[in-house]
Short mmCIF file of C-alpha atoms and ligand atoms in Angstrom, two decimals:
data_model
loop_
_atom_site.label_atom_id
_atom_site.label_comp_id
_atom_site.label_asym_id
_atom_site.label_seq_id
_atom_site.Cartn_x
_atom_site.Cartn_y
_atom_site.Cartn_z
CA MET J 1 111.45 99.87 129.91
CA LYS J 2 114.79 101.62 128.55
CA ALA J 3 114.95 104.93 130.52
CA GLN J 4 116.82 107.35 128.67
CA PRO J 5 117.55 110.20 131.07
CA LEU J 6 117.73 113.66 129.16
CA ASN J 7 120.22 116.31 130.63
CA ASP J 8 119.46 119.44 128.24
CA LEU J 9 117.15 121.24 126.30
CA SER J 10 118.62 120.87 123.09
CA ARG J 11 115.50 118.85 121.47
CA CYS J 12 113.00 120.76 123.38
CA CYS J 13 110.24 122.74 121.46
CA VAL J 14 107.37 124.65 123.19
CA HIS J 15 104.07 125.51 121.27
CA SER J 16 103.05 129.09 121.63
CA ILE J 17 99.49 128.32 122.80
CA THR J 18 101.39 126.74 126.12
CA THR J 19 101.89 130.49 127.16
CA LYS J 20 98.63 131.39 125.42
CA PRO J 21 99.02 134.99 127.88
CA TRP J 22 102.23 135.77 125.75
CA THR J 23 102.36 137.58 122.56
CA LEU J 24 104.57 136.03 120.35
CA ARG J 25 107.26 138.51 121.02
CA GLN J 26 107.20 137.46 124.86
CA ALA J 27 107.16 133.71 123.96
CA VAL J 28 110.30 134.23 121.69
CA GLU J 29 112.04 136.19 124.02
CA ASN J 30 111.22 134.11 126.89
CA TYR J 31 111.80 130.53 125.58
CA SER J 32 115.53 131.88 123.98
CA SER J 33 116.38 133.37 127.13
CA ILE J 34 115.84 130.34 129.37
CA GLY J 35 117.66 128.08 126.68
CA ILE J 36 114.78 126.36 124.65
CA PRO J 37 115.84 126.35 121.04
CA ALA J 38 112.65 125.63 119.35
CA ILE J 39 109.30 127.19 119.01
CA THR J 40 105.77 125.96 117.11
CA VAL J 41 103.71 128.66 116.11
CA TRP J 42 100.24 128.62 116.55
CA ARG J 43 98.08 130.62 114.47
CA ASP J 44 96.31 132.99 117.22
CA ALA J 45 99.97 134.13 118.09
CA LEU J 46 100.17 135.49 114.41
CA LYS J 47 97.01 137.44 114.63
CA GLY J 48 97.72 141.23 114.35
CA ILE J 49 101.28 140.88 113.42
CA ASP J 50 102.77 141.52 110.01
CA PRO J 51 103.94 138.27 108.85
CA THR J 52 107.18 139.60 107.56
CA GLU J 53 107.97 141.17 111.26
CA ALA J 54 106.93 137.78 112.75
CA LYS J 55 109.57 136.06 110.69
CA ASN J 56 112.03 138.44 111.29
CA MET J 57 111.40 138.29 114.79
CA LEU J 58 111.78 134.31 114.82
CA ASP J 59 115.16 134.72 112.70
CA ASP J 60 116.44 137.33 115.05
CA SER J 61 115.88 135.24 117.97
CA GLY J 62 117.55 132.04 116.48
CA LEU J 63 114.59 129.78 117.45
CA GLU J 64 113.89 126.66 114.84
CA VAL J 65 110.44 126.83 113.72
CA VAL J 66 109.27 123.33 114.29
CA SER J 67 105.91 123.43 113.06
CA TYR J 68 102.63 125.79 112.51
CA CYS J 69 99.37 124.78 114.15
CA ARG J 70 96.89 124.41 112.83
CA GLY J 71 95.13 123.53 109.65
CA GLY J 72 92.47 120.99 109.23
CA PHE J 73 88.53 121.33 110.28
CA PHE J 74 87.89 119.96 106.90
CA PRO J 75 84.36 118.07 107.39
CA HIS J 76 81.25 120.27 107.02
CA ARG J 77 77.85 119.48 105.99
CA SER J 78 77.48 122.17 103.10
CA SER J 79 79.85 121.97 100.21
CA GLU J 80 80.27 125.71 100.60
CA ASP J 81 81.88 125.50 104.14
CA ARG J 82 84.14 122.56 102.87
CA GLN J 83 85.49 124.98 100.27
CA LYS J 84 85.94 127.94 102.93
CA ALA J 85 87.77 125.38 104.94
CA ILE J 86 90.00 124.08 102.14
CA ASP J 87 90.73 127.85 101.10
CA ASP J 88 91.49 128.55 104.76
CA ASN J 89 94.19 125.75 104.88
CA ARG J 90 95.73 127.13 101.57
CA ARG J 91 96.09 130.43 103.75
CA ALA J 92 97.37 128.47 106.80
CA LEU J 93 100.09 127.07 104.02
CA ASP J 94 101.11 130.54 103.10
CA GLU J 95 101.32 131.74 106.55
CA ALA J 96 103.57 128.49 107.60
CA SER J 97 105.90 128.97 104.66
CA GLY J 98 105.92 132.81 105.34
CA ILE J 99 107.41 132.22 109.09
CA GLY J 100 109.65 129.38 108.06
CA ALA J 101 107.59 126.72 109.36
CA PRO J 102 108.06 123.20 107.52
CA LEU J 103 105.11 121.51 108.72
CA LEU J 104 101.66 122.37 109.20
CA VAL J 105 99.69 120.27 111.84
CA LEU J 106 96.26 119.37 110.84
CA VAL J 107 93.64 118.63 113.27
CA CYS J 108 91.39 116.99 110.82
CA GLY J 109 88.01 117.99 112.06
CA ALA J 110 84.31 116.49 112.34
CA ALA J 111 80.87 117.63 111.38
CA PRO J 112 78.26 116.87 114.12
CA GLY J 113 75.10 115.12 112.86
CA GLN J 114 77.06 113.29 109.98
CA PRO J 115 78.63 109.62 110.20
CA LEU J 116 82.40 109.81 111.03
CA THR J 117 82.65 107.77 107.89
CA ALA J 118 81.47 110.86 105.66
CA SER J 119 83.72 113.03 107.97
CA ARG J 120 87.01 110.94 106.99
CA GLU J 121 85.85 110.96 103.12
CA GLN J 122 85.79 115.06 103.47
CA ILE J 123 89.18 114.82 105.29
CA ARG J 124 90.76 112.98 102.63
CA ALA J 125 89.01 115.17 100.04
CA GLY J 126 90.20 118.09 101.91
CA MET J 127 94.03 117.10 101.69
CA GLU J 128 93.84 116.22 98.11
CA ALA J 129 92.60 119.57 97.82
CA ILE J 130 95.65 121.39 99.42
CA LEU J 131 98.25 118.90 98.83
CA PRO J 132 99.51 120.76 95.59
CA HIS J 133 99.73 123.90 97.53
CA ALA J 134 101.64 122.36 100.30
CA GLU J 135 104.30 121.06 97.94
CA ALA J 136 104.28 124.39 96.27
CA CYS J 137 104.86 126.12 99.67
CA GLY J 138 107.57 123.65 100.61
CA VAL J 139 105.26 122.99 103.78
CA SER J 140 104.44 119.37 104.74
CA LEU J 141 101.26 118.18 106.26
CA ALA J 142 101.23 116.26 109.71
CA ILE J 143 97.76 113.98 110.11
CA GLU J 144 97.11 114.16 113.93
CA SER J 145 94.91 111.93 115.35
CA LEU J 146 92.77 113.36 118.16
CA HIS J 147 91.52 111.40 121.34
CA PRO J 148 88.07 109.86 120.95
CA MET J 149 86.28 112.03 123.07
CA TYR J 150 86.82 114.52 120.23
CA ALA J 151 85.16 112.49 117.57
CA ASP J 152 81.94 114.42 117.53
CA ASP J 153 83.43 117.85 116.60
CA ARG J 154 87.17 118.07 116.54
CA SER J 155 88.46 114.92 114.65
CA ALA J 156 87.10 111.78 112.88
CA ILE J 157 90.58 110.62 112.92
CA ASN J 158 91.19 109.38 116.37
CA THR J 159 93.79 106.25 116.25
CA LEU J 160 97.12 106.37 115.20
CA LYS J 161 96.21 103.32 113.00
CA GLN J 162 93.71 105.60 111.29
CA ALA J 163 96.43 108.47 110.94
CA ASN J 164 98.98 105.95 109.54
CA ASP J 165 96.56 104.40 106.91
CA LEU J 166 95.39 107.95 105.80
CA ALA J 167 99.05 109.11 105.46
CA GLU J 168 100.04 106.12 103.61
CA SER J 169 97.26 106.30 101.05
CA PHE J 170 98.65 109.43 99.99
CA ASN J 171 102.40 108.18 99.52
CA SER J 172 103.73 111.53 99.45
CA PRO J 173 107.01 112.94 101.22
CA TRP J 174 104.52 115.96 101.90
CA VAL J 175 102.16 113.76 104.23
CA GLY J 176 103.10 112.48 107.57
CA VAL J 177 101.72 112.02 111.12
CA ALA J 178 102.03 113.93 114.29
CA VAL J 179 102.25 111.64 117.48
CA ASP J 180 100.86 113.23 120.46
CA VAL J 181 100.62 111.35 123.70
CA TYR J 182 97.66 113.24 125.17
CA HIS J 183 95.52 111.83 122.41
CA LEU J 184 97.37 108.38 122.10
CA TRP J 185 98.35 107.22 125.43
CA TRP J 186 95.68 104.88 126.03
CA ASP J 187 95.58 102.79 122.58
CA PRO J 188 96.88 99.18 123.24
CA ASP J 189 98.32 99.20 119.78
CA LEU J 190 100.29 102.46 120.10
CA GLN J 191 103.84 100.75 120.20
CA LYS J 192 103.04 98.60 117.27
CA GLU J 193 101.61 102.09 115.26
CA ILE J 194 104.52 103.94 116.09
CA LYS J 195 106.74 101.53 114.69
CA ARG J 196 104.92 101.47 111.71
CA CYS J 197 104.79 105.14 111.26
CA GLY J 198 108.69 105.39 111.46
CA GLU J 199 108.95 102.73 109.07
CA ASN J 200 107.12 104.16 106.67
CA GLY J 201 108.74 107.65 107.02
CA ASN J 202 105.78 109.49 108.51
CA LEU J 203 106.99 110.39 111.66
CA ALA J 204 106.87 113.67 111.61
CA ALA J 205 106.09 115.28 114.84
CA PHE J 206 105.95 114.23 118.66
CA HIS J 207 104.04 116.41 121.14
CA VAL J 208 104.11 115.68 124.80
CA CYS J 209 102.14 116.76 127.89
CA ASP J 210 100.43 114.62 130.59
CA TRP J 211 96.69 113.31 131.40
CA LYS J 212 95.41 114.42 134.60
CA THR J 213 93.12 112.50 136.83
CA PRO J 214 90.35 113.63 136.70
CA THR J 215 90.54 115.79 133.70
CA LYS J 216 88.17 118.64 134.58
CA ASP J 217 87.96 119.94 131.08
CA LEU J 218 87.87 117.89 127.85
CA LEU J 219 89.96 120.54 126.14
CA LEU J 220 91.64 123.03 128.56
CA ASP J 221 92.91 121.09 131.64
CA ARG J 222 96.05 119.32 130.00
CA GLY J 223 98.75 118.38 132.56
CA LEU J 224 102.52 119.18 132.80
CA MET J 225 104.61 116.44 131.89
CA GLY J 226 104.92 114.06 135.12
CA GLU J 227 102.02 115.29 136.84
CA GLY J 228 99.57 112.44 135.19
CA CYS J 229 99.23 108.67 134.03
CA ILE J 230 100.98 108.86 130.75
CA ASN J 231 104.15 106.54 130.38
CA LEU J 232 105.83 109.45 128.42
CA ARG J 233 109.40 108.09 128.55
CA GLU J 234 108.43 104.90 127.55
CA ILE J 235 106.41 106.40 124.69
CA ARG J 236 109.60 108.57 123.66
CA THR J 237 111.64 105.26 123.79
CA TRP J 238 109.12 103.75 121.22
CA VAL J 239 109.28 106.95 118.93
CA GLU J 240 112.89 107.19 118.93
CA GLU J 241 113.11 103.11 118.31
CA ALA J 242 111.01 104.10 115.42
CA GLY J 243 113.84 106.52 113.90
CA PHE J 244 112.76 109.83 115.15
CA SER J 245 115.31 112.13 116.09
CA GLY J 246 113.43 115.52 116.00
CA PHE J 247 112.12 118.12 118.31
CA ILE J 248 110.09 116.97 121.30
CA GLU J 249 107.34 119.63 121.44
CA VAL J 250 105.46 120.67 124.81
CA GLU J 251 101.74 121.43 123.90
CA ILE J 252 99.73 122.03 127.06
CA PHE J 253 96.41 123.82 126.78
CA SER J 254 95.45 124.79 130.46
CA LYS J 255 93.15 127.17 131.92
CA TYR J 256 94.97 126.45 135.17
CA TYR J 257 98.42 127.23 133.99
CA TRP J 258 97.51 130.00 131.86
CA GLN J 259 96.42 131.99 135.06
CA MET J 260 100.04 131.65 136.56
CA ASP J 261 102.93 134.00 136.00
CA GLN J 262 103.94 132.85 132.47
CA SER J 263 107.49 132.90 133.62
CA GLU J 264 107.15 130.64 136.43
CA PHE J 265 104.99 128.12 134.20
CA LEU J 266 107.96 128.17 131.65
CA ASN J 267 110.57 127.47 134.69
CA GLN J 268 107.94 124.29 135.70
CA ILE J 269 107.93 123.44 132.10
CA VAL J 270 111.82 123.20 131.83
CA LYS J 271 111.91 121.10 135.20
CA ALA J 272 109.10 118.95 133.98
CA TYR J 273 110.91 118.34 130.83
CA LEU J 274 114.36 117.60 132.09
CA LYS J 275 112.99 115.04 134.63
CA HIS J 276 110.14 113.29 132.92
CA VAL J 277 110.31 113.23 129.34
ZN1 ZN O 1 99.20 117.73 119.36
#
């Protein structure tokens, strides 16, 4: 394995949800002051903030906005609900454009009680429906595969191969793929599919955290980089060999870390990033 020691934060991005207890303003101020140059904004962080105010805050901070999280959740059993999801994704694209985010990450969705094949067709249809609006907004779509433990209700797209297949089927510069180590580290085809993703120009985002043993909560017990079993630096090497040179995004949902003092947590994130990513 080619170790690539990383000694600075120049490509470090933190997702606002990682420090969920903070308001957007607190996140922006604290990330900036510790030397983190970029942020991915989650939709909940914009609640109650005027979009122009959010845009001004982000512009003034000098932080680069890497992506907006998240759109998706297209599959539903009723056509009314599917249409609502499409409308909501169009609003998410407007919001992304409003804060200057070039990418909307899609957690594609799945509807419990219907076959995954049906959910996948609904995901495709939903993406087709919003793609013209994405183009008009100048915001790309990134398909994020989710770990199969979420196949029942969060995503029917569970491997990088599926995400690559879907992205390539659109053959659009506005559709790419987000590679998240938490969802994909177990996949025996990961290196091959990362290479394919890069070769096809679809590698749009790279998300990091770690997988704890045992994982106590399926959703909210992600680990800090280095405290779990993911071969992070090796996967980073694969991503970079595939041509990716964008921001490396720290995305940790954790009840445990959200209870901590968030400034202390951010210090730990920086240390873990420098040591393990
Ligand atoms: Zn992610």
